[in-house]
Amino acid sequence: MLDYFLYISVRFLSFLFCLFPIKYTLFWARATGAVFYYLLPRRAGICLLNLKLALGQSISFAERKKITREVFKNLAMNFAELLYFPKIDEKYIRKYVKIIGDKRINSVLDRNKGLIFFTAHFGNWELSSLVGQAKGYPMVVLARRQKFPRLNSLLNSYRRRLGARVISRGSMMRELLGCLRENKVVGILGDQKAGTSGILVEFFGRLVWTPTGAITLSRHTGAGILPVFMVRENGPFHRLEIGDELQASGKNSYPLKEFNNILEKYIREYPSQWLWFHRRWKASPNKNILILSDGKAGHLNQAKAVAGIIEEVIEKKIATGNRQQAALRLRSPRAEHPSIWGARREAGQAGYRLQGMGQVVRTKILKVEFRNRFAKIMVDIFGLLCKKKCTGCLRCLRLSLQKNTFDEISRFFADMVISCGWNLAALNLILAEENQAKSIAIMKPGLVPVKRFDLAIVPAHDRLKPGSNIVITQAALNLIDEDAMKEGVERIRASGFQLQASKRNIGVLIGGESKNYALTREIANILVDELLNAAGDLDTQLLVTTSRRTTPEVDRLIKERLSQEKYCPLLIIANEKNIEGAAPGILGLSDVVVVSEESISMTSEALSSGKPVIVFETQKRGRVQNTKHRRFLDNLVSQNYLTLVKPEKLSAEIKRVYRGSKIIRPLEDKRLVSDGVRELI
């Protein structure tokens, strides 16, 4: 019933349009397209999103909206011209279509091996088949079969208006081969998403799955390939541009990247004439990560750590997929068309080589600045209310964020949005919906429900119940890994410290003041005594660094007692002269790590090194029994991840660890987060 209704409606519209001159028909089409821009907000949102991905750095949010309206108008004009096909003849084409480069067609057809018009959903691509047929070239059009049979037959009859042959997508390889052997012109669209049956080729800076059909046919038959684009100049006036032949033969002449470059050039020049409504980059291995920063260094480091894990997981996934695809291609012979399969295999190998080109994961860190406190509250409210219809809409943020923050957000396309803490959790959700991206929250996100996020990474001391989208970690995420420690070791050695490679090392990370903890001069004195006692008895070296939070009084004491000590070849007073990467370097060089108790981040970094960690107690301020910090330490102690000791017991505990009588469990947080990310992507 619906098929019949659509068939009658299209026939009626076609009859109605053909009663008027084409310029009036297109006038009403443009008006209709402008209306549909508002009636189809989700489609408009996809168009805005794709424009941001491809052109976001070069055009503003307002320009994207203007282009999107023009896209709707252009598509409406294309549809009107398709319904106008019954009136299109050679006279019409001579009047309204200017052809550039048509001599290239004859030079290819003279070889008598067929010709492939390689085009895209650009301008009025449907009209180009009529132009070719009107000029006397035997056209074959490859068309997608429509859902409704009557409507499909009607549209194909319009395409056959001047004698073109229509072949439906599906099992059409044999028909296309026959047509090319008859020296006909076959039109193929090369800008659709191909899935994993295609190969990865760069398009607007991202690798996309690109169909290989045109290249496969050319290599099998010897048919020439000409890039062809129909450009709308003004109203019914068009320009059909035929480019130089793309060479599909030869060892290193794979032309899909060249075609994508040509298409990209046309799109940049005429952005409203490409069909932006399909998710061309959806399956791309390239990912953009947006880290929202609230200005807190600890939060930013945790977000960076998650971004690093995501990058590692994606790169491993790509490498695994490449190996599997290569193995599948090599062990799957296609006897019926061996040369075609050989071309596909070569295409796959070319795609495999392309994988290693460029930056697969790109991370942007954005310091978020709100206009005022009220604007921050409004964003929190909007975050709770945002839905999928928010795609392409940034109205709430335009009024809430500082201009520089809004400009950066509006121009950057994100596949994943990461925030740490409750302060930016709502903004995370808004941007994830606007970009159709994955949202990742680190730590408990305040009043925002955790179930709203695609992945929540929450430390155990936040006391959140486990869930399908929740990863529970024991410590705070950080940037300490093998690479960071190796780099830190190199920086320490380059700084001129004289370390004996034959000796073992005790790493010491000394903090300072915090809300609930204080490192006093008395405790520092005991600490130094215990460290020197352990170093002397075990014949080890002390690698010591203070922090920016260490008080001047404690700094002076540490410097006086250890600067000339033979057991301490490395001493860094951070408030005097810090060395970038000193802490990761000390962790990399050490066999045992000693840390003061006041810092969750410093303790977490020590645990991430994989070395045994001993935390020494400092002076308490007020009641700390049920604080988040206390729960953090108690949980780690109860699960044997670290040892918590009083300063005067430190030497004995170090000796226990060195003698192997105290086995400390390694931290597994990064593996757990990797598993969660793997499920997410």
CSV table of N, CA, C and O in Angstrom, one decimal, residues 580-624:
chain,number,residue,atom,x,y,z
A,580,GLU,N,62.6,17.5,35.3
A,580,GLU,CA,61.4,16.9,34.6
A,580,GLU,C,61.6,15.4,34.5
A,580,GLU,O,62.6,14.9,34.0
A,581,GLY,N,60.6,14.7,34.9
A,581,GLY,CA,60.6,13.2,34.8
A,581,GLY,C,61.4,12.6,36.0
A,581,GLY,O,61.8,11.4,35.9
A,582,ALA,N,61.7,13.3,37.0
A,582,ALA,CA,62.5,12.8,38.1
A,582,ALA,C,61.8,11.6,38.8
A,582,ALA,O,62.4,10.6,39.1
A,583,ALA,N,60.6,11.9,39.2
A,583,ALA,CA,59.8,10.8,39.9
A,583,ALA,C,59.7,9.5,39.1
A,583,ALA,O,60.0,8.4,39.6
A,584,PRO,N,59.3,9.6,37.8
A,584,PRO,CA,59.3,8.3,37.0
A,584,PRO,C,60.6,7.7,36.9
A,584,PRO,O,60.7,6.4,36.9
A,585,GLY,N,61.7,8.5,36.8
A,585,GLY,CA,63.0,7.9,36.7
A,585,GLY,C,63.4,7.2,38.0
A,585,GLY,O,64.0,6.1,38.0
A,586,ILE,N,63.1,7.8,39.2
A,586,ILE,CA,63.4,7.2,40.5
A,586,ILE,C,62.6,5.9,40.6
A,586,ILE,O,63.2,4.8,41.0
A,587,LEU,N,61.4,5.9,40.2
A,587,LEU,CA,60.6,4.7,40.2
A,587,LEU,C,61.2,3.6,39.3
A,587,LEU,O,61.2,2.4,39.7
A,588,GLY,N,61.7,4.0,38.2
A,588,GLY,CA,62.3,3.0,37.3
A,588,GLY,C,63.6,2.4,37.8
A,588,GLY,O,63.9,1.3,37.5
A,589,LEU,N,64.3,3.2,38.5
A,589,LEU,CA,65.6,2.7,39.1
A,589,LEU,C,65.5,2.0,40.4
A,589,LEU,O,66.5,1.2,40.7
A,590,SER,N,64.4,2.1,41.0
A,590,SER,CA,64.3,1.6,42.4
A,590,SER,C,63.9,0.1,42.5
A,590,SER,O,63.2,-0.4,41.6
A,591,ASP,N,64.3,-0.5,43.6
A,591,ASP,CA,63.8,-1.9,43.9
A,591,ASP,C,62.7,-1.9,44.9
A,591,ASP,O,61.8,-2.7,44.9
A,592,VAL,N,62.7,-0.8,45.7
A,592,VAL,CA,61.6,-0.6,46.7
A,592,VAL,C,61.3,0.9,46.7
A,592,VAL,O,62.3,1.7,46.5
A,593,VAL,N,60.0,1.3,46.9
A,593,VAL,CA,59.7,2.7,46.9
A,593,VAL,C,59.0,3.1,48.2
A,593,VAL,O,58.1,2.4,48.7
A,594,VAL,N,59.5,4.2,48.8
A,594,VAL,CA,59.0,4.7,50.0
A,594,VAL,C,58.3,6.0,49.7
A,594,VAL,O,58.9,6.9,49.1
A,595,VAL,N,57.0,6.1,50.2
A,595,VAL,CA,56.2,7.3,49.9
A,595,VAL,C,55.6,7.8,51.2
A,595,VAL,O,55.2,7.1,52.1
A,596,SER,N,55.5,9.2,51.3
A,596,SER,CA,54.7,9.8,52.4
A,596,SER,C,53.2,9.6,52.1
A,596,SER,O,52.8,9.5,51.0
A,597,GLU,N,52.4,9.6,53.2
A,597,GLU,CA,51.0,9.1,53.1
A,597,GLU,C,50.0,10.1,52.6
A,597,GLU,O,48.9,9.8,52.3
A,598,GLU,N,50.4,11.4,52.5
A,598,GLU,CA,49.3,12.4,52.3
A,598,GLU,C,48.8,12.5,50.9
A,598,GLU,O,47.8,13.2,50.6
A,599,SER,N,49.5,11.9,49.9
A,599,SER,CA,49.1,12.1,48.5
A,599,SER,C,48.6,10.8,47.9
A,599,SER,O,49.3,9.9,47.7
A,600,ILE,N,47.3,10.9,47.4
A,600,ILE,CA,46.8,9.7,46.7
A,600,ILE,C,47.5,9.5,45.4
A,600,ILE,O,47.8,8.4,45.0
A,601,SER,N,47.7,10.6,44.6
A,601,SER,CA,48.3,10.5,43.3
A,601,SER,C,49.7,10.0,43.4
A,601,SER,O,50.2,9.2,42.6
A,602,MET,N,50.5,10.5,44.4
A,602,MET,CA,51.9,10.1,44.5
A,602,MET,C,52.0,8.6,44.9
A,602,MET,O,52.8,7.8,44.3
A,603,THR,N,51.1,8.1,45.8
A,603,THR,CA,51.1,6.7,46.1
A,603,THR,C,50.6,5.9,45.0
A,603,THR,O,51.2,4.8,44.7
A,604,SER,N,49.7,6.4,44.2
A,604,SER,CA,49.2,5.6,43.0
A,604,SER,C,50.3,5.5,42.0
A,604,SER,O,50.4,4.4,41.3
A,605,GLU,N,51.1,6.6,41.8
A,605,GLU,CA,52.2,6.5,40.8
A,605,GLU,C,53.2,5.4,41.3
A,605,GLU,O,53.7,4.7,40.4
A,606,ALA,N,53.5,5.4,42.6
A,606,ALA,CA,54.5,4.4,43.1
A,606,ALA,C,53.9,3.0,42.8
A,606,ALA,O,54.7,2.1,42.4
A,607,LEU,N,52.6,2.8,43.1
A,607,LEU,CA,52.1,1.5,42.9
A,607,LEU,C,52.1,1.1,41.4
A,607,LEU,O,52.3,-0.1,41.0
A,608,SER,N,51.9,2.0,40.5
A,608,SER,CA,51.9,1.8,39.0
A,608,SER,C,53.3,1.3,38.5
A,608,SER,O,53.4,0.8,37.4
A,609,SER,N,54.3,1.6,39.3
A,609,SER,CA,55.7,1.2,38.9
A,609,SER,C,55.9,-0.3,38.9
A,609,SER,O,56.8,-0.8,38.3
A,610,GLY,N,55.0,-1.0,39.6
A,610,GLY,CA,55.2,-2.4,39.8
A,610,GLY,C,56.2,-2.8,40.9
A,610,GLY,O,56.5,-4.0,41.0
A,611,LYS,N,56.7,-1.8,41.6
A,611,LYS,CA,57.7,-2.1,42.6
A,611,LYS,C,57.0,-2.2,44.0
A,611,LYS,O,55.9,-1.6,44.2
A,612,PRO,N,57.6,-2.9,45.0
A,612,PRO,CA,57.0,-2.9,46.3
A,612,PRO,C,56.9,-1.5,46.9
A,612,PRO,O,57.9,-0.7,46.7
A,613,VAL,N,55.8,-1.1,47.5
A,613,VAL,CA,55.6,0.2,48.0
A,613,VAL,C,55.4,0.2,49.5
A,613,VAL,O,54.5,-0.6,50.0
A,614,ILE,N,56.1,1.1,50.2
A,614,ILE,CA,56.0,1.3,51.6
A,614,ILE,C,55.6,2.7,51.9
A,614,ILE,O,56.3,3.6,51.4
A,615,VAL,N,54.4,2.9,52.6
A,615,VAL,CA,54.0,4.3,52.9
A,615,VAL,C,54.2,4.5,54.3
A,615,VAL,O,53.8,3.7,55.2
A,616,PHE,N,54.9,5.7,54.6
A,616,PHE,CA,55.1,6.0,56.1
A,616,PHE,C,54.1,7.1,56.5
A,616,PHE,O,53.7,8.0,55.8
A,617,GLU,N,53.7,6.9,57.7
A,617,GLU,CA,52.7,7.8,58.3
A,617,GLU,C,53.3,9.2,58.6
A,617,GLU,O,54.4,9.3,59.0
A,618,THR,N,52.4,10.2,58.6
A,618,THR,CA,52.8,11.5,59.0
A,618,THR,C,51.8,12.0,60.1
A,618,THR,O,50.9,11.3,60.5
A,619,GLN,N,51.9,13.3,60.5
A,619,GLN,CA,51.1,13.8,61.5
A,619,GLN,C,49.7,14.1,61.0
A,619,GLN,O,49.5,14.6,59.9
A,620,LYS,N,48.7,13.6,61.8
A,620,LYS,CA,47.2,13.8,61.4
A,620,LYS,C,46.7,15.1,61.9
A,620,LYS,O,47.1,15.6,63.0
A,621,ARG,N,45.8,15.7,61.1
A,621,ARG,CA,45.1,16.9,61.5
A,621,ARG,C,43.6,16.6,61.6
A,621,ARG,O,43.0,16.4,60.5
A,622,GLY,N,43.1,16.7,62.7
A,622,GLY,CA,41.6,16.5,62.9
A,622,GLY,C,41.3,15.0,62.7
A,622,GLY,O,42.2,14.1,62.9
A,623,ARG,N,40.0,14.7,62.5
A,623,ARG,CA,39.6,13.3,62.3
A,623,ARG,C,39.7,12.8,60.9
A,623,ARG,O,39.1,13.4,60.0
A,624,VAL,N,40.5,11.8,60.7
A,624,VAL,CA,40.7,11.3,59.3
A,624,VAL,C,40.2,9.9,59.1
A,624,VAL,O,40.4,9.3,58.1
